[in-house]
Amino acid sequence: MFLLQSLVVLLALGTVAPAELDWWQNAVFYQIYPRSFKDSDNDGTGDLRGVIQKLDHLVETGVTALWLSPIYPSPQVDFGYDISDFTGVDPLFGDMGDFMELTRKAKAKGLRIILDFVPNHSSDQHEWFKKSENSEPGYEDFYVWKDGEPGTPPNSWTSYFHGPAWTWSTKRNQWYFHQFASAQPDLNYRNPKVVQEMKKVLTYWLDLGVDGFRVDIITALFEDVNYPNGPLDQYAYTSDQPETYDMVYQWRILLDEYQKRNGGDTRVMMTESYADADKLFGYYGNSTHNGAHFSFNFWFITQLNRDSTAKDIKGVIDKWFRNMPEHYTANWVLGNHDQHRVATRYGPGRVDGLNMIAMLLPGVVVTYNGEEIGMENGEVSWEEGWDPQGCNGNKEDWYKNSRDFERTPYQWDGSANAGFNEGHKTWLPVSEQYKTLNLALQRTSTLKSHYRVYQELVKLRQTETLKLGKLRTIVLQNNVLVIIRELENEPAYVAVVNVGGSFASVDLSHIASKFVVQVPSVQSEKIPKSTIDGSAIYLVGFESVVLATVKE
């Protein structure tokens, strides 16, 4: 059998006892998109009380922390990412009492709370912007304003949501800059008062008991100070500027000093960046400054697809560890509210295998709500769509640009509206698949299910081997990826993932002569806790299995 290659990643190993991991370094962060998670009051939109109602589900699933997408007051032009008050709760989701109850009950159940922090911009309805647009003293430079003539923007930059990145203010007779919708003006971080106010926002939520922040679109925080006309790739001027890294380092200092003053566990910061490796790892820090505890690794999203081979997947894993300095913590993100569902992007048959890969790799796992049951993209028509990224474009590019498909309501059960609410029209349509693809079915079924596989994988992550063991990755027969985790005096765990749709047979006797089946995928006929021969492991198309070595 042809062995393409293997890589040993030097993590804590051998006779030297590894250092204890901090709480977040092996965590499973579960992203909740509140609008679509659970509607407690039957108004068609999910809310905080809905999250409270489902805390036991999160405990049962085994996740470490829940990360809430924006819950702040907002005109909802961009579904809460246009914030009109950074220190409140939008009535759409409840009130501050609901948030405090959620925090208290989540912590009582051993769950951590992570909030979305959206520092790049506010809503144009925020008091700061209103004052800035009126040139009120102290607020003149809270946002990025430039002189010019009506109809002629200061430069050629375009927004992520199509059209110019500049909007003319008739009140101020100047242009203001916005990397997203015109209702989302960019804050000016070259103004120390803005920096101070946003640090106050972080402290406010820390005082209310949050355990950390996911920092939205960190790359966009600063622009080239000269605002030149851009080449075809303007992002050289509008992304990952040197000052952005310094701002992240300042926020890390704030979090670390807060912990020193107030005690408790580490308050974690994770940053959203789709940058290349050389820029991405700058958000982790440098030789003199700590930055984010981790910056999202989106490479499974951006560099892989349903045609990717085992060799391609191994290449992405190897590339991450080649680039990541040894003292940093890796992380693995398969999906989020901005990307089509995992089952849609890679095919439903690969759901368990991808979860096995992510869960067996060292570091943090981030899961978007619904991926644990293998939800697929919902069916949303052009007329039913809300997302400005899709709606501001043309109908022909709707499917490619809109993010509505991955934001349809969570499929809890087979009742009306998939149990999301009691039957009231939902803000986005419930997927037509909900009667056969829902949590209740996967929880109660005697058959294998994506949810049961996910649960068992989360449990395995609590073993010493998966917390602290070394990593090897092997490709066999082009379509079989083998993930091996080993720690002295502990069982080794091996994920064998058939990425292809055809039968495969692999020989793993060079690892162990016998294995005990731990977690088989939904396609597998292998029985948990049964012993199999390591020299002849048979896999049907897309079958995956996690095995443990047997003590000889």
Tab-separated table of N, CA and C in Angstrom, residues 87-156:
chain	number	residue	atom	x	y	z
A	87	THR	N	-23.805	48.733	24.318
A	87	THR	CA	-23.949	48.244	25.700
A	87	THR	C	-25.402	47.947	26.064
A	88	GLY	N	-26.165	47.471	25.101
A	88	GLY	CA	-27.554	47.122	25.372
A	88	GLY	C	-27.935	45.823	24.688
A	89	VAL	N	-29.203	45.472	24.806
A	89	VAL	CA	-29.767	44.290	24.160
A	89	VAL	C	-30.943	44.747	23.303
A	90	ASP	N	-30.978	44.303	22.066
A	90	ASP	CA	-32.076	44.670	21.172
A	90	ASP	C	-33.375	44.036	21.663
A	91	PRO	N	-34.469	44.805	21.720
A	91	PRO	CA	-35.759	44.235	22.133
A	91	PRO	C	-36.179	43.038	21.287
A	92	LEU	N	-35.668	42.938	20.078
A	92	LEU	CA	-35.949	41.783	19.236
A	92	LEU	C	-35.546	40.487	19.933
A	93	PHE	N	-34.459	40.565	20.739
A	93	PHE	CA	-33.926	39.374	21.404
A	93	PHE	C	-34.289	39.299	22.884
A	94	GLY	N	-34.829	40.374	23.439
A	94	GLY	CA	-35.164	40.398	24.860
A	94	GLY	C	-34.663	41.673	25.505
A	95	ASP	N	-34.171	41.558	26.723
A	95	ASP	CA	-33.652	42.730	27.427
A	95	ASP	C	-32.455	42.307	28.263
A	96	MET	N	-31.906	43.262	28.997
A	96	MET	CA	-30.712	42.973	29.790
A	96	MET	C	-30.996	41.943	30.879
A	97	GLY	N	-32.219	41.927	31.389
A	97	GLY	CA	-32.578	40.906	32.365
A	97	GLY	C	-32.478	39.505	31.778
A	98	ASP	N	-32.894	39.362	30.510
A	98	ASP	CA	-32.776	38.063	29.837
A	98	ASP	C	-31.315	37.673	29.666
A	99	PHE	N	-30.498	38.656	29.306
A	99	PHE	CA	-29.079	38.356	29.133
A	99	PHE	C	-28.445	37.919	30.449
A	100	MET	N	-28.763	38.624	31.512
A	100	MET	CA	-28.190	38.275	32.810
A	100	MET	C	-28.662	36.893	33.260
A	101	GLU	N	-29.929	36.576	32.985
A	101	GLU	CA	-30.433	35.251	33.327
A	101	GLU	C	-29.721	34.174	32.512
A	102	LEU	N	-29.525	34.448	31.234
A	102	LEU	CA	-28.803	33.509	30.381
A	102	LEU	C	-27.382	33.285	30.904
A	103	THR	N	-26.707	34.351	31.244
A	103	THR	CA	-25.337	34.235	31.755
A	103	THR	C	-25.302	33.429	33.046
A	104	ARG	N	-26.208	33.744	33.945
A	104	ARG	CA	-26.236	33.057	35.243
A	104	ARG	C	-26.536	31.566	35.071
A	105	LYS	N	-27.540	31.245	34.264
A	105	LYS	CA	-27.925	29.842	34.104
A	105	LYS	C	-26.889	29.057	33.304
A	106	ALA	N	-26.295	29.700	32.315
A	106	ALA	CA	-25.260	29.019	31.531
A	106	ALA	C	-24.077	28.668	32.415
A	107	LYS	N	-23.636	29.623	33.222
A	107	LYS	CA	-22.491	29.370	34.097
A	107	LYS	C	-22.814	28.290	35.131
A	108	ALA	N	-24.048	28.283	35.622
A	108	ALA	CA	-24.446	27.253	36.583
A	108	ALA	C	-24.381	25.864	35.974
A	109	LYS	N	-24.517	25.792	34.646
A	109	LYS	CA	-24.447	24.516	33.948
A	109	LYS	C	-23.056	24.227	33.392
A	110	GLY	N	-22.094	25.091	33.742
A	110	GLY	CA	-20.718	24.866	33.300
A	110	GLY	C	-20.399	25.386	31.921
A	111	LEU	N	-21.260	26.240	31.371
A	111	LEU	CA	-21.047	26.796	30.034
A	111	LEU	C	-20.478	28.208	30.108
A	112	ARG	N	-19.598	28.535	29.206
A	112	ARG	CA	-19.031	29.890	29.115
A	112	ARG	C	-19.821	30.704	28.085
A	113	ILE	N	-19.747	32.029	28.230
A	113	ILE	CA	-20.450	32.939	27.319
A	113	ILE	C	-19.428	33.795	26.574
A	114	ILE	N	-19.492	33.755	25.247
A	114	ILE	CA	-18.657	34.587	24.383
A	114	ILE	C	-19.568	35.510	23.591
A	115	LEU	N	-19.242	36.791	23.555
A	115	LEU	CA	-20.038	37.751	22.783
A	115	LEU	C	-19.314	38.160	21.512
A	116	ASP	N	-20.100	38.445	20.481
A	116	ASP	CA	-19.558	39.081	19.289
A	116	ASP	C	-19.212	40.531	19.633
A	117	PHE	N	-18.002	40.944	19.329
A	117	PHE	CA	-17.568	42.332	19.478
A	117	PHE	C	-17.347	42.858	18.066
A	118	VAL	N	-18.074	43.925	17.705
A	118	VAL	CA	-18.059	44.437	16.334
A	118	VAL	C	-17.432	45.834	16.354
A	119	PRO	N	-16.092	45.911	16.306
A	119	PRO	CA	-15.433	47.196	16.544
A	119	PRO	C	-15.262	48.072	15.316
A	120	ASN	N	-15.377	47.530	14.116
A	120	ASN	CA	-15.010	48.297	12.933
A	120	ASN	C	-15.962	49.445	12.639
A	121	HIS	N	-17.235	49.260	12.958
A	121	HIS	CA	-18.237	50.245	12.551
A	121	HIS	C	-19.401	50.234	13.530
A	122	SER	N	-20.234	51.220	13.410
A	122	SER	CA	-21.495	51.259	14.171
A	122	SER	C	-22.632	51.392	13.169
A	123	SER	N	-23.823	51.525	13.676
A	123	SER	CA	-24.953	51.930	12.845
A	123	SER	C	-24.905	53.438	12.615
A	124	ASP	N	-25.492	53.879	11.518
A	124	ASP	CA	-25.616	55.330	11.324
A	124	ASP	C	-26.673	55.920	12.251
A	125	GLN	N	-27.365	55.059	13.017
A	125	GLN	CA	-28.318	55.529	14.015
A	125	GLN	C	-27.702	55.628	15.409
A	126	HIS	N	-26.435	55.272	15.544
A	126	HIS	CA	-25.760	55.405	16.828
A	126	HIS	C	-25.605	56.887	17.174
A	127	GLU	N	-25.718	57.221	18.444
A	127	GLU	CA	-25.583	58.610	18.875
A	127	GLU	C	-24.250	59.209	18.462
A	128	TRP	N	-23.204	58.376	18.471
A	128	TRP	CA	-21.888	58.892	18.069
A	128	TRP	C	-21.923	59.402	16.631
A	129	PHE	N	-22.545	58.617	15.755
A	129	PHE	CA	-22.561	59.037	14.350
A	129	PHE	C	-23.439	60.276	14.167
A	130	LYS	N	-24.569	60.321	14.841
A	130	LYS	CA	-25.422	61.504	14.721
A	130	LYS	C	-24.676	62.760	15.149
A	131	LYS	N	-23.942	62.646	16.247
A	131	LYS	CA	-23.175	63.799	16.728
A	131	LYS	C	-22.037	64.138	15.779
A	132	SER	N	-21.395	63.101	15.235
A	132	SER	CA	-20.291	63.337	14.308
A	132	SER	C	-20.789	63.984	13.023
A	133	GLU	N	-21.928	63.521	12.529
A	133	GLU	CA	-22.476	64.086	11.301
A	133	GLU	C	-22.853	65.551	11.491
A	134	ASN	N	-23.202	65.904	12.724
A	134	ASN	CA	-23.529	67.308	13.034
A	134	ASN	C	-22.321	68.104	13.509
A	135	SER	N	-21.129	67.473	13.442
A	135	SER	CA	-19.864	68.114	13.839
A	135	SER	C	-19.896	68.632	15.266
A	136	GLU	N	-20.549	67.867	16.156
A	136	GLU	CA	-20.576	68.275	17.554
A	136	GLU	C	-19.176	68.164	18.156
A	137	PRO	N	-18.766	69.116	18.980
A	137	PRO	CA	-17.433	69.093	19.576
A	137	PRO	C	-17.144	67.773	20.283
A	138	GLY	N	-15.988	67.224	20.018
A	138	GLY	CA	-15.573	65.953	20.595
A	138	GLY	C	-15.923	64.753	19.745
A	139	TYR	N	-16.807	64.940	18.759
A	139	TYR	CA	-17.231	63.811	17.921
A	139	TYR	C	-16.923	64.031	16.440
A	140	GLU	N	-16.274	65.138	16.118
A	140	GLU	CA	-16.044	65.468	14.715
A	140	GLU	C	-15.321	64.335	13.973
A	141	ASP	N	-14.356	63.728	14.653
A	141	ASP	CA	-13.513	62.725	13.990
A	141	ASP	C	-13.747	61.315	14.529
A	142	PHE	N	-14.952	61.042	15.020
A	142	PHE	CA	-15.258	59.690	15.498
A	142	PHE	C	-15.348	58.702	14.335
A	143	TYR	N	-15.604	59.226	13.140
A	143	TYR	CA	-15.746	58.396	11.946
A	143	TYR	C	-14.788	58.922	10.881
A	144	VAL	N	-14.698	58.216	9.765
A	144	VAL	CA	-13.763	58.581	8.703
A	144	VAL	C	-14.482	59.491	7.712
A	145	TRP	N	-14.162	60.772	7.779
A	145	TRP	CA	-14.785	61.771	6.912
A	145	TRP	C	-13.751	62.323	5.936
A	146	LYS	N	-14.179	62.575	4.704
A	146	LYS	CA	-13.283	63.139	3.693
A	146	LYS	C	-14.015	64.207	2.884
A	147	ASP	N	-13.256	65.234	2.506
A	147	ASP	CA	-13.812	66.282	1.655
A	147	ASP	C	-14.022	65.767	0.239
A	148	GLY	N	-14.809	66.502	-0.516
A	148	GLY	CA	-15.054	66.145	-1.909
A	148	GLY	C	-16.291	66.825	-2.418
A	149	GLU	N	-16.667	66.469	-3.629
A	149	GLU	CA	-17.856	67.032	-4.246
A	149	GLU	C	-18.941	65.959	-4.337
A	150	PRO	N	-20.213	66.342	-4.190
A	150	PRO	CA	-21.293	65.354	-4.364
A	150	PRO	C	-21.153	64.647	-5.715
A	151	GLY	N	-21.291	63.331	-5.705
A	151	GLY	CA	-21.194	62.560	-6.944
A	151	GLY	C	-19.797	62.091	-7.281
A	152	THR	N	-18.798	62.577	-6.542
A	152	THR	CA	-17.416	62.177	-6.816
A	152	THR	C	-16.771	61.706	-5.520
A	153	PRO	N	-16.827	60.404	-5.216
A	153	PRO	CA	-16.246	59.884	-3.973
A	153	PRO	C	-14.748	60.180	-3.893
A	154	PRO	N	-14.201	60.198	-2.685
A	154	PRO	CA	-12.776	60.508	-2.494
A	154	PRO	C	-11.829	59.557	-3.214
A	155	ASN	N	-12.233	58.307	-3.383
A	155	ASN	CA	-11.411	57.381	-4.169
A	155	ASN	C	-12.313	56.282	-4.740
A	156	SER	N	-11.686	55.283	-5.343
A	156	SER	CA	-12.440	54.261	-6.089
A	156	SER	C	-12.818	53.047	-5.256
